[in-house]
PDB file of C-alpha atoms in Angstrom:
ATOM      1  CA  ALA G   1       0.137   0.228   0.054  1.00 79.00           C
ATOM      2  CA  ALA G   2       1.024   3.465  -0.923  1.00 89.00           C
ATOM      3  CA  LYS G   3       2.462   5.519   1.986  1.00 90.00           C
ATOM      4  CA  ARG G   4       2.010   8.925   0.471  1.00 94.00           C
ATOM      5  CA  ARG G   5      -0.601  10.242  -1.703  1.00 96.00           C
ATOM      6  CA  LEU G   6       0.201   9.627  -5.320  1.00 97.00           C
ATOM      7  CA  LEU G   7      -0.947  10.526  -8.887  1.00 97.00           C
ATOM      8  CA  VAL G   8       0.618   8.684 -11.693  1.00 97.00           C
ATOM      9  CA  PRO G   9      -0.375  10.054 -14.904  1.00 97.00           C
ATOM     10  CA  ALA G  10      -0.979   8.207 -18.166  1.00 97.00           C
ATOM     11  CA  TRP G  11      -2.312   8.025 -21.500  1.00 97.00           C
ATOM     12  CA  ASP G  12      -5.360   5.995 -22.603  1.00 97.00           C
ATOM     13  CA  ALA G  13      -4.305   5.397 -26.177  1.00 93.00           C
ATOM     14  CA  ASP G  14      -7.633   3.689 -27.073  1.00 93.00           C
ATOM     15  CA  HIS G  15      -9.822   6.354 -25.950  1.00 94.00           C
ATOM     16  CA  ARG G  16      -7.462   9.059 -26.486  1.00 95.00           C
ATOM     17  CA  GLY G  17      -7.733  10.264 -23.124  1.00 96.00           C
ATOM     18  CA  VAL G  18      -6.195  11.366 -19.744  1.00 97.00           C
ATOM     19  CA  TYR G  19      -5.759   8.488 -17.322  1.00 98.00           C
ATOM     20  CA  ILE G  20      -4.402   9.118 -14.151  1.00 98.00           C
ATOM     21  CA  TYR G  21      -3.810   6.335 -11.296  1.00 98.00           C
ATOM     22  CA  LYS G  22      -4.788   7.943  -7.733  1.00 98.00           C
ATOM     23  CA  THR G  23      -4.366   6.671  -4.279  1.00 97.00           C
ATOM     24  CA  ALA G  24      -7.496   6.712  -2.189  1.00 97.00           C
ATOM     25  CA  HIS G  25      -6.987  10.353  -0.581  1.00 97.00           C
ATOM     26  CA  HIS G  26     -10.534  11.442  -1.326  1.00 97.00           C
ATOM     27  CA  PRO G  27     -14.087   9.555  -0.987  1.00 97.00           C
ATOM     28  CA  ARG G  28     -14.602   9.846  -4.797  1.00 96.00           C
ATOM     29  CA  LEU G  29     -11.317   7.732  -5.378  1.00 97.00           C
ATOM     30  CA  LYS G  30     -12.918   4.051  -4.985  1.00 96.00           C
ATOM     31  CA  THR G  31     -11.041   2.371  -7.905  1.00 95.00           C
ATOM     32  CA  ASP G  32      -7.341   2.836  -8.297  1.00 96.00           C
ATOM     33  CA  PHE G  33      -6.446   1.488  -4.778  1.00 95.00           C
ATOM     34  CA  LYS G  34      -7.516  -2.172  -5.903  1.00 94.00           C
ATOM     35  CA  ARG G  35      -5.177  -2.153  -9.114  1.00 94.00           C
ATOM     36  CA  GLN G  36      -1.810  -3.451  -9.248  1.00 94.00           C
ATOM     37  CA  ALA G  37       1.265  -0.976  -8.772  1.00 95.00           C
ATOM     38  CA  VAL G  38       3.168  -2.543 -11.414  1.00 96.00           C
ATOM     39  CA  ASP G  39       0.580  -1.402 -13.904  1.00 97.00           C
ATOM     40  CA  ALA G  40       0.676   2.179 -13.034  1.00 97.00           C
ATOM     41  CA  ALA G  41       4.531   2.073 -13.182  1.00 96.00           C
ATOM     42  CA  MET G  42       4.531   0.157 -16.464  1.00 97.00           C
ATOM     43  CA  ALA G  43       2.141   2.617 -17.901  1.00 96.00           C
ATOM     44  CA  THR G  44       3.465   5.657 -16.982  1.00 94.00           C
ATOM     45  CA  ALA G  45       7.044   4.303 -18.554  1.00 93.00           C
ATOM     46  CA  ALA G  46       5.502   3.310 -21.710  1.00 94.00           C
ATOM     47  CA  ALA G  47       7.086   6.213 -23.970  1.00 91.00           C
ATOM     48  CA  PRO G  48       5.635   5.641 -27.259  1.00 90.00           C
ATOM     49  CA  THR G  49       8.731   6.402 -29.221  1.00 85.00           C
ATOM     50  CA  TYR G  50      10.456   3.514 -27.659  1.00 87.00           C
ATOM     51  CA  TYR G  51       7.893   1.029 -26.106  1.00 90.00           C
ATOM     52  CA  ARG G  52       4.220  -0.482 -27.091  1.00 92.00           C
ATOM     53  CA  ARG G  53       1.395   0.595 -24.864  1.00 95.00           C
ATOM     54  CA  HIS G  54       1.071  -1.515 -21.786  1.00 96.00           C
ATOM     55  CA  ARG G  55      -1.856  -3.362 -21.457  1.00 96.00           C
ATOM     56  CA  THR G  56      -3.090  -3.691 -17.865  1.00 96.00           C
ATOM     57  CA  ALA G  57      -4.558  -6.475 -15.860  1.00 94.00           C
ATOM     58  CA  ASP G  58      -7.937  -5.249 -17.283  1.00 93.00           C
ATOM     59  CA  ASP G  59      -6.714  -4.748 -20.577  1.00 95.00           C
ATOM     60  CA  VAL G  60      -6.478  -1.017 -20.680  1.00 96.00           C
ATOM     61  CA  GLY G  61      -3.825  -0.086 -23.351  1.00 96.00           C
ATOM     62  CA  LEU G  62      -1.929   2.761 -21.685  1.00 97.00           C
ATOM     63  CA  LEU G  63       0.967   4.964 -22.664  1.00 96.00           C
ATOM     64  CA  ASP G  64       3.537   7.384 -20.839  1.00 95.00           C
ATOM     65  CA  GLY G  65       1.621   9.956 -18.953  1.00 94.00           C
ATOM     66  CA  GLY G  66       4.491  12.260 -20.405  1.00 91.00           C
ATOM     67  CA  VAL G  67       2.552  12.881 -23.599  1.00 90.00           C
ATOM     68  CA  TRP G  68       0.425  15.186 -21.602  1.00 93.00           C
ATOM     69  CA  ALA G  69       2.090  15.747 -18.390  1.00 94.00           C
ATOM     70  CA  ASN G  70       5.563  15.805 -18.893  1.00 91.00           C
ATOM     71  CA  ASN G  71       5.712  17.787 -15.890  1.00 95.00           C
ATOM     72  CA  PRO G  72       2.843  16.819 -13.646  1.00 96.00           C
ATOM     73  CA  ILE G  73       3.446  19.804 -11.184  1.00 97.00           C
ATOM     74  CA  ALA G  74       0.123  21.487 -12.434  1.00 97.00           C
ATOM     75  CA  LEU G  75      -1.853  18.397 -12.069  1.00 97.00           C
ATOM     76  CA  ALA G  76      -0.517  18.011  -8.224  1.00 98.00           C
ATOM     77  CA  VAL G  77      -1.351  21.712  -7.509  1.00 98.00           C
ATOM     78  CA  VAL G  78      -4.569  21.140  -8.902  1.00 98.00           C
ATOM     79  CA  GLU G  79      -5.362  18.233  -6.991  1.00 98.00           C
ATOM     80  CA  ALA G  80      -4.157  19.552  -3.785  1.00 98.00           C
ATOM     81  CA  THR G  81      -6.318  22.603  -4.125  1.00 98.00           C
ATOM     82  CA  THR G  82      -9.552  20.866  -5.164  1.00 97.00           C
ATOM     83  CA  LEU G  83     -10.097  17.225  -4.211  1.00 96.00           C
ATOM     84  CA  LEU G  84      -7.776  17.939  -0.910  1.00 97.00           C
ATOM     85  CA  GLY G  85      -9.188  21.349  -0.286  1.00 97.00           C
ATOM     86  CA  TRP G  86      -5.663  22.617   0.940  1.00 97.00           C
ATOM     87  CA  PRO G  87      -5.332  26.431   0.756  1.00 98.00           C
ATOM     88  CA  ALA G  88      -3.195  27.535  -2.529  1.00 97.00           C
ATOM     89  CA  ASP G  89      -1.211  29.901  -0.249  1.00 96.00           C
ATOM     90  CA  SER G  90      -0.308  27.038   2.029  1.00 96.00           C
ATOM     91  CA  LEU G  91       1.442  24.910  -0.657  1.00 97.00           C
ATOM     92  CA  ARG G  92       5.118  24.561  -0.725  1.00 97.00           C
ATOM     93  CA  VAL G  93       6.105  22.379  -3.771  1.00 98.00           C
ATOM     94  CA  LEU G  94       9.257  20.523  -4.583  1.00 97.00           C
ATOM     95  CA  SER G  95       9.634  19.641  -8.194  1.00 97.00           C
ATOM     96  CA  LEU G  96      12.325  17.406  -9.574  1.00 95.00           C
ATOM     97  CA  GLY G  97      12.866  17.415 -13.374  1.00 92.00           C
ATOM     98  CA  CYS G  98      14.817  15.023 -15.447  1.00 89.00           C
ATOM     99  CA  VAL G  99      17.490  17.295 -16.692  1.00 90.00           C
ATOM    100  CA  ASN G 100      16.916  20.479 -18.788  1.00 88.00           C
ATOM    101  CA  GLU G 101      18.439  20.045 -22.391  1.00 86.00           C
ATOM    102  CA  VAL G 102      19.580  23.588 -23.723  1.00 85.00           C
ATOM    103  CA  TYR G 103      19.052  24.389 -27.114  1.00 80.00           C
ATOM    104  CA  MET G 104      18.031  26.986 -29.688  1.00 75.00           C
ATOM    105  CA  LEU G 105      15.545  26.651 -32.589  1.00 73.00           C
ATOM    106  CA  GLY G 106      16.456  28.669 -35.968  1.00 71.00           C
ATOM    107  CA  GLU G 107      14.786  31.727 -36.944  1.00 75.00           C
ATOM    108  CA  ALA G 108      12.451  29.566 -39.261  1.00 68.00           C
ATOM    109  CA  PRO G 109      13.312  25.854 -38.842  1.00 65.00           C
ATOM    110  CA  GLY G 110      10.596  24.592 -40.782  1.00 68.00           C
ATOM    111  CA  LEU G 111       9.609  20.899 -40.960  1.00 66.00           C
ATOM    112  CA  SER G 112      13.096  19.385 -41.698  1.00 63.00           C
ATOM    113  CA  GLY G 113      14.596  21.679 -38.979  1.00 64.00           C
ATOM    114  CA  LEU G 114      12.403  20.469 -36.425  1.00 67.00           C
ATOM    115  CA  ALA G 115      12.751  16.677 -37.388  1.00 63.00           C
ATOM    116  CA  PHE G 116      14.673  15.868 -34.408  1.00 66.00           C
ATOM    117  CA  ASP G 117      13.428  18.575 -32.116  1.00 74.00           C
ATOM    118  CA  VAL G 118       9.647  18.438 -32.478  1.00 76.00           C
ATOM    119  CA  THR G 119       9.134  15.914 -29.543  1.00 78.00           C
ATOM    120  CA  ARG G 120      11.366  18.129 -27.337  1.00 80.00           C
ATOM    121  CA  LEU G 121       9.676  21.310 -28.354  1.00 82.00           C
ATOM    122  CA  PHE G 122       6.108  20.039 -27.340  1.00 86.00           C
ATOM    123  CA  MET G 123       7.401  18.401 -24.096  1.00 86.00           C
ATOM    124  CA  ASP G 124       9.072  21.801 -23.218  1.00 89.00           C
ATOM    125  CA  GLY G 125       5.963  23.718 -23.979  1.00 89.00           C
ATOM    126  CA  GLN G 126       4.149  21.612 -21.800  1.00 93.00           C
ATOM    127  CA  SER G 127       6.460  21.514 -18.766  1.00 93.00           C
ATOM    128  CA  HIS G 128       6.980  25.384 -18.781  1.00 94.00           C
ATOM    129  CA  GLY G 129       3.010  25.830 -19.170  1.00 96.00           C
ATOM    130  CA  ALA G 130       2.297  23.554 -16.072  1.00 96.00           C
ATOM    131  CA  LEU G 131       4.971  25.225 -14.152  1.00 96.00           C
ATOM    132  CA  GLY G 132       3.431  28.705 -14.949  1.00 96.00           C
ATOM    133  CA  MET G 133       0.004  27.537 -14.001  1.00 97.00           C
ATOM    134  CA  ALA G 134       1.679  26.048 -10.724  1.00 97.00           C
ATOM    135  CA  LYS G 135       2.998  29.388  -9.919  1.00 97.00           C
ATOM    136  CA  LEU G 136      -0.061  31.297 -10.620  1.00 97.00           C
ATOM    137  CA  ILE G 137      -2.380  29.101  -8.423  1.00 97.00           C
ATOM    138  CA  THR G 138       0.134  29.181  -5.360  1.00 97.00           C
ATOM    139  CA  GLY G 139       1.143  32.920  -5.910  1.00 96.00           C
ATOM    140  CA  HIS G 140       4.940  31.991  -6.461  1.00 96.00           C
ATOM    141  CA  GLN G 141       7.350  34.802  -6.919  1.00 90.00           C
ATOM    142  CA  TYR G 142       5.219  37.633  -6.351  1.00 91.00           C
ATOM    143  CA  GLU G 143       3.602  36.939  -3.264  1.00 91.00           C
ATOM    144  CA  ARG G 144       5.934  34.265  -1.720  1.00 95.00           C
ATOM    145  CA  GLU G 145       8.305  31.598  -2.669  1.00 96.00           C
ATOM    146  CA  ALA G 146       6.077  28.285  -3.128  1.00 97.00           C
ATOM    147  CA  ILE G 147       7.766  26.694  -5.924  1.00 98.00           C
ATOM    148  CA  PHE G 148      11.157  25.035  -5.686  1.00 97.00           C
ATOM    149  CA  ARG G 149      12.015  23.509  -8.795  1.00 96.00           C
ATOM    150  CA  CYS G 150      15.372  21.367  -9.384  1.00 95.00           C
ATOM    151  CA  CYS G 151      16.502  20.263 -12.980  1.00 93.00           C
ATOM    152  CA  PRO G 152      20.165  20.755 -13.876  1.00 92.00           C
ATOM    153  CA  ASP G 153      20.764  22.222 -17.472  1.00 91.00           C
ATOM    154  CA  VAL G 154      22.627  19.525 -19.696  1.00 91.00           C
ATOM    155  CA  PRO G 155      23.705  19.993 -23.489  1.00 90.00           C
ATOM    156  CA  LYS G 156      21.018  18.960 -26.045  1.00 87.00           C
ATOM    157  CA  GLY G 157      21.300  15.293 -27.058  1.00 86.00           C
ATOM    158  CA  PHE G 158      24.197  14.389 -24.371  1.00 88.00           C
ATOM    159  CA  PHE G 159      21.864  11.881 -22.558  1.00 89.00           C
ATOM    160  CA  LYS G 160      19.385   9.621 -24.528  1.00 87.00           C
ATOM    161  CA  LEU G 161      16.500   7.811 -22.832  1.00 82.00           C
ATOM    162  CA  ASP G 162      17.845   4.438 -24.597  1.00 82.00           C
ATOM    163  CA  ASP G 163      21.234   4.948 -23.813  1.00 86.00           C
ATOM    164  CA  THR G 164      22.573   3.204 -20.379  1.00 89.00           C
ATOM    165  CA  GLN G 165      26.240   4.148 -20.840  1.00 92.00           C
ATOM    166  CA  LYS G 166      25.911   7.401 -18.891  1.00 92.00           C
ATOM    167  CA  ILE G 167      23.751   6.152 -15.899  1.00 93.00           C
ATOM    168  CA  THR G 168      26.922   6.814 -13.383  1.00 95.00           C
ATOM    169  CA  GLN G 169      26.920  10.239 -15.050  1.00 94.00           C
ATOM    170  CA  LEU G 170      23.357  10.886 -14.315  1.00 93.00           C
ATOM    171  CA  LYS G 171      23.848   9.595 -10.786  1.00 94.00           C
ATOM    172  CA  GLY G 172      26.807  12.042 -10.195  1.00 95.00           C
ATOM    173  CA  LEU G 173      24.792  14.981 -11.623  1.00 94.00           C
ATOM    174  CA  GLY G 174      22.044  14.038  -9.033  1.00 94.00           C
ATOM    175  CA  ALA G 175      24.193  13.769  -6.284  1.00 96.00           C
ATOM    176  CA  SER G 176      25.976  17.008  -7.166  1.00 96.00           C
ATOM    177  CA  SER G 177      22.648  18.927  -7.422  1.00 95.00           C
ATOM    178  CA  ALA G 178      21.322  17.630  -4.062  1.00 95.00           C
ATOM    179  CA  ARG G 179      24.439  19.048  -2.394  1.00 96.00           C
ATOM    180  CA  LYS G 180      23.939  22.258  -4.089  1.00 96.00           C
ATOM    181  CA  GLU G 181      20.264  22.724  -3.489  1.00 96.00           C
ATOM    182  CA  ARG G 182      20.277  21.358   0.151  1.00 96.00           C
ATOM    183  CA  SER G 183      20.525  24.395   1.958  1.00 96.00           C
ATOM    184  CA  ARG G 184      17.643  25.982   0.004  1.00 96.00           C
ATOM    185  CA  LEU G 185      15.454  23.060   0.388  1.00 97.00           C
ATOM    186  CA  GLU G 186      16.359  21.677   3.939  1.00 97.00           C
ATOM    187  CA  PRO G 187      14.636  24.212   5.911  1.00 96.00           C
ATOM    188  CA  VAL G 188      11.388  23.992   3.822  1.00 96.00           C
ATOM    189  CA  PHE G 189      10.965  20.272   3.396  1.00 96.00           C
ATOM    190  CA  PHE G 190      13.175  18.206   5.399  1.00 95.00           C
ATOM    191  CA  LEU G 191      13.217  19.372   9.249  1.00 94.00           C
ATOM    192  CA  GLU G 192      10.405  17.160  10.248  1.00 93.00           C
ATOM    193  CA  PRO G 193       8.645  14.096   8.900  1.00 91.00           C
ATOM    194  CA  ALA G 194       5.829  14.829   6.682  1.00 88.00           C
ATOM    195  CA  GLU G 195       2.218  14.016   7.989  1.00 88.00           C
ATOM    196  CA  SER G 196       1.299  10.104   7.633  1.00 90.00           C
ATOM    197  CA  PHE G 197      -0.880   9.327   5.011  1.00 94.00           C
ATOM    198  CA  GLU G 198      -4.019   7.278   5.847  1.00 94.00           C
ATOM    199  CA  PRO G 199      -5.956   6.046   2.762  1.00 96.00           C
ATOM    200  CA  ILE G 200      -9.871   6.391   2.900  1.00 96.00           C
ATOM    201  CA  PHE G 201     -10.171   2.838   1.402  1.00 94.00           C
ATOM    202  CA  LYS G 202      -7.902  -0.108   1.872  1.00 92.00           C
ATOM    203  CA  LEU G 203      -7.565  -3.696   0.481  1.00 89.00           C
ATOM    204  CA  LYS G 204      -8.786  -6.482   2.901  1.00 82.00           C
ATOM    205  CA  GLY G 205      -5.905  -7.786   4.817  1.00 69.00           C
ATOM    206  CA  THR G 206      -3.878  -4.745   4.663  1.00 67.00           C
ATOM    207  CA  ALA G 207      -2.042  -3.667   7.653  1.00 61.00           C
ATOM    208  CA  PRO G 208      -3.436  -0.533   9.407  1.00 58.00           C
TER     209      PRO G 208
END
């Protein structure tokens, strides 16, 4: 059973619609707590440029939620302020990115110029749009500091999703970034344990 409230975005390829796995953190959420965690993990990892859609135990065909929620920060903030009813001005959000590729498009790149960058372009647009919405909802920057985004810059094309040769370099990049960000994040997020999560619904036989 999940020890924290979770949202795991996926995409229902058959119905062309959003599909979000959610823990039972609201009385309305009566379904997903019965589902297998492996289905949520496999679905949200099924990047369509590399993998076929994942068929769940219920035969639902799901793809990576990154096709619509590459940066799920807005999804989390909206869930917190609506279903959970948490005041927007009380939220503090730690957002961890999967590196930020630095690149520039030409003045008029055209179809051929965008051939290798079109996916990156759409993912960047979604990510920055989601970040902007989260800032607007929480009052970040103009009213208070609410969004803490950690996403180190890297050269375009240096890391690839299907390349395992640079995993140690990615690990080192993460460790170095954590060291750099610690003084900023520790007073906000790590001085005391988070409040424990008690799901509204549980599977029979689950330990309390």
